Short mmCIF file of C-alpha atoms and ligand atoms in Angstrom, two decimals:
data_model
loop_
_atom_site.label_atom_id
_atom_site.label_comp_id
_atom_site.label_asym_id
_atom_site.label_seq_id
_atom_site.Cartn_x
_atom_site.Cartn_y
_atom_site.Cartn_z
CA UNK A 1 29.66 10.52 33.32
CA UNK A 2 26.17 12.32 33.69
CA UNK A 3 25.90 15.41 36.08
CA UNK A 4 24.75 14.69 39.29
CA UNK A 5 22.66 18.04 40.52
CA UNK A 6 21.07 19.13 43.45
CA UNK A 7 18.88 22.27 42.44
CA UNK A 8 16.52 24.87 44.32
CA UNK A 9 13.03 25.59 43.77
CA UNK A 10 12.20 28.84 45.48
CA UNK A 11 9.16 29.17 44.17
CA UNK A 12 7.74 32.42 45.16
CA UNK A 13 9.63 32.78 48.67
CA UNK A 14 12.07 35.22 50.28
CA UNK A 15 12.54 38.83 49.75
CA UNK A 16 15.44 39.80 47.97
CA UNK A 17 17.38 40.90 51.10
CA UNK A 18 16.22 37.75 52.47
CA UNK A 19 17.31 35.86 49.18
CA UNK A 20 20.84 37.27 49.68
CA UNK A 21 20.70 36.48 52.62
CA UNK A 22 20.55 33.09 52.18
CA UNK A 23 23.22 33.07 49.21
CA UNK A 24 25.16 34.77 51.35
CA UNK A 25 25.14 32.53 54.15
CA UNK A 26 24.94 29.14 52.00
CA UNK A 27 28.81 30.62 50.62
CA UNK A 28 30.14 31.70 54.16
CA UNK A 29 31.92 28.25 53.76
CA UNK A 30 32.96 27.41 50.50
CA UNK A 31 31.29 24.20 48.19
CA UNK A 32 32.93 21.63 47.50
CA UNK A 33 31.49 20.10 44.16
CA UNK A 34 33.69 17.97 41.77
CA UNK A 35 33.74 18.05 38.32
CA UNK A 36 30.55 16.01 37.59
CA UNK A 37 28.38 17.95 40.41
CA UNK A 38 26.33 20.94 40.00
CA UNK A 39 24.52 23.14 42.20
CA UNK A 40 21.38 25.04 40.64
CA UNK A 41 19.52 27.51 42.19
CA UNK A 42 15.43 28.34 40.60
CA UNK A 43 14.93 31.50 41.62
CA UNK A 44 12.26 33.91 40.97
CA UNK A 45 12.86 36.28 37.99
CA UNK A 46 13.54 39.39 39.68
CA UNK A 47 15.89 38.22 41.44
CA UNK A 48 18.10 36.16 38.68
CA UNK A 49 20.70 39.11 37.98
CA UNK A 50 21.42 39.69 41.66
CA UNK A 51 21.92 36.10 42.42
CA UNK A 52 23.88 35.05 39.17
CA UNK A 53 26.02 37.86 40.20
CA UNK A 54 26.26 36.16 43.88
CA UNK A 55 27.57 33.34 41.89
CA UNK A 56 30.18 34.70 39.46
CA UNK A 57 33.68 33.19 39.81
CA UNK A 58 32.16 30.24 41.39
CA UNK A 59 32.38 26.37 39.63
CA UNK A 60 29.91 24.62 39.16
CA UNK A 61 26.75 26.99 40.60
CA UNK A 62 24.12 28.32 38.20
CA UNK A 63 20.62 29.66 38.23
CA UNK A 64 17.54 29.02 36.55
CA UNK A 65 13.84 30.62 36.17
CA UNK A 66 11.09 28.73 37.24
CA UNK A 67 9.04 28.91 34.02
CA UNK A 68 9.31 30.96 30.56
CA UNK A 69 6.45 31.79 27.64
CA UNK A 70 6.44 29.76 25.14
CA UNK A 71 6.19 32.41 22.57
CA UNK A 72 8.95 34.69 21.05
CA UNK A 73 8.76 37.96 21.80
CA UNK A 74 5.50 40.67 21.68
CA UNK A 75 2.29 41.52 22.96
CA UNK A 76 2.11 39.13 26.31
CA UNK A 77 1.98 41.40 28.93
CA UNK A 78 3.65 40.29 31.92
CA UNK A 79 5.03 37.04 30.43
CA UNK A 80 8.95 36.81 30.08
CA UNK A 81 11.09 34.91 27.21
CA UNK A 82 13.61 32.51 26.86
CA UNK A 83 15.57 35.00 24.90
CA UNK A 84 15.08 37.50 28.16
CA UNK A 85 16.48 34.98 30.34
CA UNK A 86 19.22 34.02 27.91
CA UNK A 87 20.32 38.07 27.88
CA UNK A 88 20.70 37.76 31.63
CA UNK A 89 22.88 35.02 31.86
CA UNK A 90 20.11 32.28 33.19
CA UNK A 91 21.67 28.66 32.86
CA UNK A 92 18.59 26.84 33.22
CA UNK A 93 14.63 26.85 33.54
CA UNK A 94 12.20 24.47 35.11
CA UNK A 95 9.50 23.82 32.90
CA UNK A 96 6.62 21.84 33.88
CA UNK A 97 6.80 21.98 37.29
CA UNK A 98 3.70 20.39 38.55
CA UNK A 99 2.31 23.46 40.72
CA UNK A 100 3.00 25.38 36.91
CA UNK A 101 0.76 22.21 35.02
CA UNK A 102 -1.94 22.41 37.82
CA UNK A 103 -2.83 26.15 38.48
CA UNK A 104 -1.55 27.62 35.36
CA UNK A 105 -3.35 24.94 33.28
CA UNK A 106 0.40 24.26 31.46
CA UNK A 107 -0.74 21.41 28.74
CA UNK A 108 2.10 18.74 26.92
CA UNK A 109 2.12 20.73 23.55
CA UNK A 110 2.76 24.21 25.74
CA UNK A 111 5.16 22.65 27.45
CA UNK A 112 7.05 20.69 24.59
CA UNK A 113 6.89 24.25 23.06
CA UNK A 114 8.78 25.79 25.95
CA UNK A 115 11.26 23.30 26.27
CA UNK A 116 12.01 24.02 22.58
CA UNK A 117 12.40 27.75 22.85
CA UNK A 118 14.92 26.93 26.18
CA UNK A 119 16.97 25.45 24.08
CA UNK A 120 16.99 27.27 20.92
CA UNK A 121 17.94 30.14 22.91
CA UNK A 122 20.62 28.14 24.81
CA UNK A 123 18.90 27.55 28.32
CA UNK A 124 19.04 23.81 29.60
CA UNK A 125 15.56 23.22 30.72
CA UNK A 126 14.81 21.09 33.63
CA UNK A 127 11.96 19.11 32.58
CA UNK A 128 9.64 17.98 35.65
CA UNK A 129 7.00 14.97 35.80
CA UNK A 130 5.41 12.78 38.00
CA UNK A 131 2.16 11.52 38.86
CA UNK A 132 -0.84 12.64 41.39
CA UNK A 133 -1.55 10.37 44.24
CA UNK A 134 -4.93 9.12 42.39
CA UNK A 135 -2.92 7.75 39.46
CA UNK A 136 0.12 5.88 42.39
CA UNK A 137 -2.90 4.29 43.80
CA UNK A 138 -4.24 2.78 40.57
CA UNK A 139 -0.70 1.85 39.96
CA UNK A 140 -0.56 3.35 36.79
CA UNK A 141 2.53 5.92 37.60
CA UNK A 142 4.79 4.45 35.00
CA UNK A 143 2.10 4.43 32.20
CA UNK A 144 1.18 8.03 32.85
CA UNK A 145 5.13 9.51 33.40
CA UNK A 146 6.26 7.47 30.29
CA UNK A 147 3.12 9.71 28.47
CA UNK A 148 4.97 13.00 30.24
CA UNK A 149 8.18 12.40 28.73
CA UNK A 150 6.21 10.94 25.06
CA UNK A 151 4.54 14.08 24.81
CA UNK A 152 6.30 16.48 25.42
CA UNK A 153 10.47 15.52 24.88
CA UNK A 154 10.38 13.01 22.03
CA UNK A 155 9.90 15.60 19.44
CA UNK A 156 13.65 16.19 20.52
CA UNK A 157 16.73 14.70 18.00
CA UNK A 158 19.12 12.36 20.44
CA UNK A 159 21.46 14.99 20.20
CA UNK A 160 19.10 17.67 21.86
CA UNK A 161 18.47 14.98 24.57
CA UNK A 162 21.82 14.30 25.59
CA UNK A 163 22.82 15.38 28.75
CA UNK A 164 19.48 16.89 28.69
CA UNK A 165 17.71 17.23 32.91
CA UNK A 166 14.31 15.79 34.19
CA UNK A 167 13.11 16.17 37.43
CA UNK A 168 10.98 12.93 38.75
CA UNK A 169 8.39 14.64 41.12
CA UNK A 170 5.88 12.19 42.22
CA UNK A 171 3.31 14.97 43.33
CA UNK A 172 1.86 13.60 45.96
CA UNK A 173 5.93 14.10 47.93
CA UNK A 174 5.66 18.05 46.73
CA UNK A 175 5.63 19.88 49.76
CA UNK A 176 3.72 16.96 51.68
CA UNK A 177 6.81 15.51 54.22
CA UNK A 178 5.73 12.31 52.49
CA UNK A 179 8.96 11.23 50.66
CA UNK A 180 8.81 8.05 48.02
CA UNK A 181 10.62 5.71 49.66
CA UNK A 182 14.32 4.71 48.01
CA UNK A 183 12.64 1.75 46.07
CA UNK A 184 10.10 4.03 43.85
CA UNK A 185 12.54 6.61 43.64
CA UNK A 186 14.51 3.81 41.79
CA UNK A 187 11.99 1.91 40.16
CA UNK A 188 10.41 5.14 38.78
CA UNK A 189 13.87 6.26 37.56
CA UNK A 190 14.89 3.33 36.34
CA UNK A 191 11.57 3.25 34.03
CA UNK A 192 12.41 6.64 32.80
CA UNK A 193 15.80 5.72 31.38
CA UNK A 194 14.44 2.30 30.17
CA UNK A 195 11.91 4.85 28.19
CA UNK A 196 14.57 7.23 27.45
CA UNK A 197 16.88 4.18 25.99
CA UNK A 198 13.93 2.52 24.21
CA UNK A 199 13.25 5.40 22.02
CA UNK A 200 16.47 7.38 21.91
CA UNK A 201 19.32 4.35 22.74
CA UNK A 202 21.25 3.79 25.77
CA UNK A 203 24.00 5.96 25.43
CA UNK A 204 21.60 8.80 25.31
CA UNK A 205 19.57 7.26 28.24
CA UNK A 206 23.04 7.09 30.49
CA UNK A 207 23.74 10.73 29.51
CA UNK A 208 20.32 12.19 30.71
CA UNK A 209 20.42 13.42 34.50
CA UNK A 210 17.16 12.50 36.28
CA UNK A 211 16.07 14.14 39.50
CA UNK A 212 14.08 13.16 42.34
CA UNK A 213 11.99 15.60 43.54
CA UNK A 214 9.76 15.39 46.78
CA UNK A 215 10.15 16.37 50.12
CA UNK A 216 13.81 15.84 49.65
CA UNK A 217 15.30 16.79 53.55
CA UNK A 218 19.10 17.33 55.05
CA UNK A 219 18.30 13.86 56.52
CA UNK A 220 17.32 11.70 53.80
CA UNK A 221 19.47 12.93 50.58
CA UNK A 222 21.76 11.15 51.18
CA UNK A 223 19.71 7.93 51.03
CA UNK A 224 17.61 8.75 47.79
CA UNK A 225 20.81 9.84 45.78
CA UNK A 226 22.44 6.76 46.66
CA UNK A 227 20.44 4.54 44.17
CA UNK A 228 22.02 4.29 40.96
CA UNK A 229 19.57 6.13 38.53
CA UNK A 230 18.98 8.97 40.90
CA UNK A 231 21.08 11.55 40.20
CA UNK A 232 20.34 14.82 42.54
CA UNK A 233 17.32 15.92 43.60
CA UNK A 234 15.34 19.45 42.29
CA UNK A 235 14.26 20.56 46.02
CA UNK A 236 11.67 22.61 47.80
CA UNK A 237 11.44 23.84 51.11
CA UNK A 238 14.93 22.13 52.34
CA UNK A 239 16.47 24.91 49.57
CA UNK A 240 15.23 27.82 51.61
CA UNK A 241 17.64 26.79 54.90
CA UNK A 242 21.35 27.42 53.88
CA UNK A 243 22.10 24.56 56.36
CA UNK A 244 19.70 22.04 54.78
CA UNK A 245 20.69 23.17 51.17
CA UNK A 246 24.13 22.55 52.04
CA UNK A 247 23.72 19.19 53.56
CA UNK A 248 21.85 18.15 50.36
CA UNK A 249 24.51 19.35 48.21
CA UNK A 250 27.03 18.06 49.97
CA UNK A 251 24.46 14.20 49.46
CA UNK A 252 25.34 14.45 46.03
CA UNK A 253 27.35 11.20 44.96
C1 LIG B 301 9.46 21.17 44.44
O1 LIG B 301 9.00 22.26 44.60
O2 LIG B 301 9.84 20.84 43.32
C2 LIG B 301 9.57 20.28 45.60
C3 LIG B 301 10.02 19.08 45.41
O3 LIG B 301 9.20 20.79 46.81
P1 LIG B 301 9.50 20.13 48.27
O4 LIG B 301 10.97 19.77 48.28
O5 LIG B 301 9.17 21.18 49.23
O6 LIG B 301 8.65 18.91 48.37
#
C-alpha cells in the first residue's frame, strides 16, 4: 500500500523559538498516524537538527530540507549537500519546488541532478511539478507536467522510482486561496500515474505517492485526499498553524 503523507513547507517562516513553538504545540496532543501515514515537516536548514530532535521517538514524523546543491562537496559558498543533510539525519528534500524553479532559475537537468544526489546519499526527495496558470488556460497542463516528470525522473531505474514522492502543485493554487477543485486534483493525478505506469509499469505507478499541493486548508483536506490517486498533500501556509496542520494530518485517508 503506498504512503499516504501530509508534509510542511515552511519555506522561509518562523524563528526558531517560534518554530518550536509550533512543534511543540502541534505534539501537546499526540498523532495518531497508522502504519501507511506519514507526517513530514520541510523546514529551513538551520533549523533541521533542532526539529528532528523534536521528533525523535516519534512514528511516523520526519523532516526534510527544502532544496540541496546539486554538486558534491567544495567550493560553493553558501550552498549545502545532500551528504550534509544525510549527516544530520534529514529524511527527505523537496526539490523543484516551483518558487525554487522560478526565482532560482532551477532547470530539468539541475534538478534531475539533485534528485540523483538525494538519493545516492539516502534522502527521499519529494519531487514537485505543476503548471502556471498561462499553460491551465491553454489546456495544455498534462502535456507540460508529463514533460516535468520526462525530464527530470525517467533517467531513474523502476527500482529507484518505487515508492519514490511527487508533489502535484498546480502553481497558480501556491499561496493564491485558489484551490483546484477535487476533479483536476484527480484528473491531473490520475495522468501522472498513467505516465508513471506507461514508462515504468503499473506496479511501480501504484507504489509512487503523489501529492497535491495548493492552498491545501483545515477545511478542504479532507475533500482533496479523498480521491483515489491523491495521496496527502505537501502544504503551505495551513503548515504554519499547529491547529490547521493537525486537522490536515488527521485528512489523511
Ligand atoms: C507550497 O508551498 O508548496 C504550497 C502548496 O503553499 P500553500 O499551501 O500556501 O498554497
Amino acid at each position: 500500500m503506498r504512503k499516504q503523507i501530509a508534509a510542511a513547507n515552511w519555506k522561509m517562516n518562523l524563528t526558531l523559538q517560534q518554530a518550536e513553538t509550533l512543534m511543540d504545540e502541534l505534539f501537546a496532543t499526540p498523532l495518531e498516524l497508522s502504519e501507511n501515514q506519514e507526517a513530514v515537516f520541510g523546514v529551513p536548514f538551520p533549523y533541521l537538527i533542532s526539529i528532528k530532535n523534536k521528533l525523535a521517538g516519534k512514528k511516523n514524523v520526519y523532516v526534510a530540507a527544502q532544496n540541496c546543491y546539486d554538486k558534491k562537496s567544495g567550493a560553493y559558498t553558501g550552498e549545502v549537500s545532500a551528504e550534509m543533510l544525510n549527516s544530520i539525519g534529514t529524511d527527505y528534500v523537496i526539490i523543484g519546488h516551483s518558487e525554487r524553479r522560478e526565482y532560482f532559475n532551477e532547470s530539468h537537468a539541475m534538478l534531475a541532478a539533485k534528485v540523483n544526489i538525494c538519493i545516492e546519499n539516502g534522502l527521499k526527495p519529494i519531487f514537485c511539478c505543476g503548471e502556471p496558470l498561462a499553460i491551465r488556460e491553454a489546456g495544455t497542463e498534462s502535456s507540460f507536467v508529463e514533460m516535468q516528470l520526462k525530464e527530470s525522473l525517467f533517467h531513474l531505474s523502476a527500482e529507484q522510482l518505487t515508492g519514490f514522492v511527487i508533489a502535484y502543485e498546480p502553481i497558480w493554487a501556491i499561496g493564491t486561496g485558489k484551490t483546484a477543485s477535487n476533479e483536476q486534483a484527480q484528473e491531473m493525478h490520475a495522468h501522472i500515474r498513467k505516465v508513471l505506469s506507461d514508462q515504468y509499469g503499473v506496479v511501480v505507478a501504484d507504489s509512487i505517492s503523489i501529492l497535491y499541493g495548493g492552498s491545501v486548508k483545515a477545511n478542504n483536506a479532507a475533500d482533496i485526499f479523498s480521491q483515489p490517486d491523491v495521496d496527502g498533500g505537501l502544504v503551505g501556509g495551513a503548515s504554519l498553524l499547529a491547529a490547521d496542520f493537525t486537522a490536515i494530518i488527521n485528512s489523511l485517508k
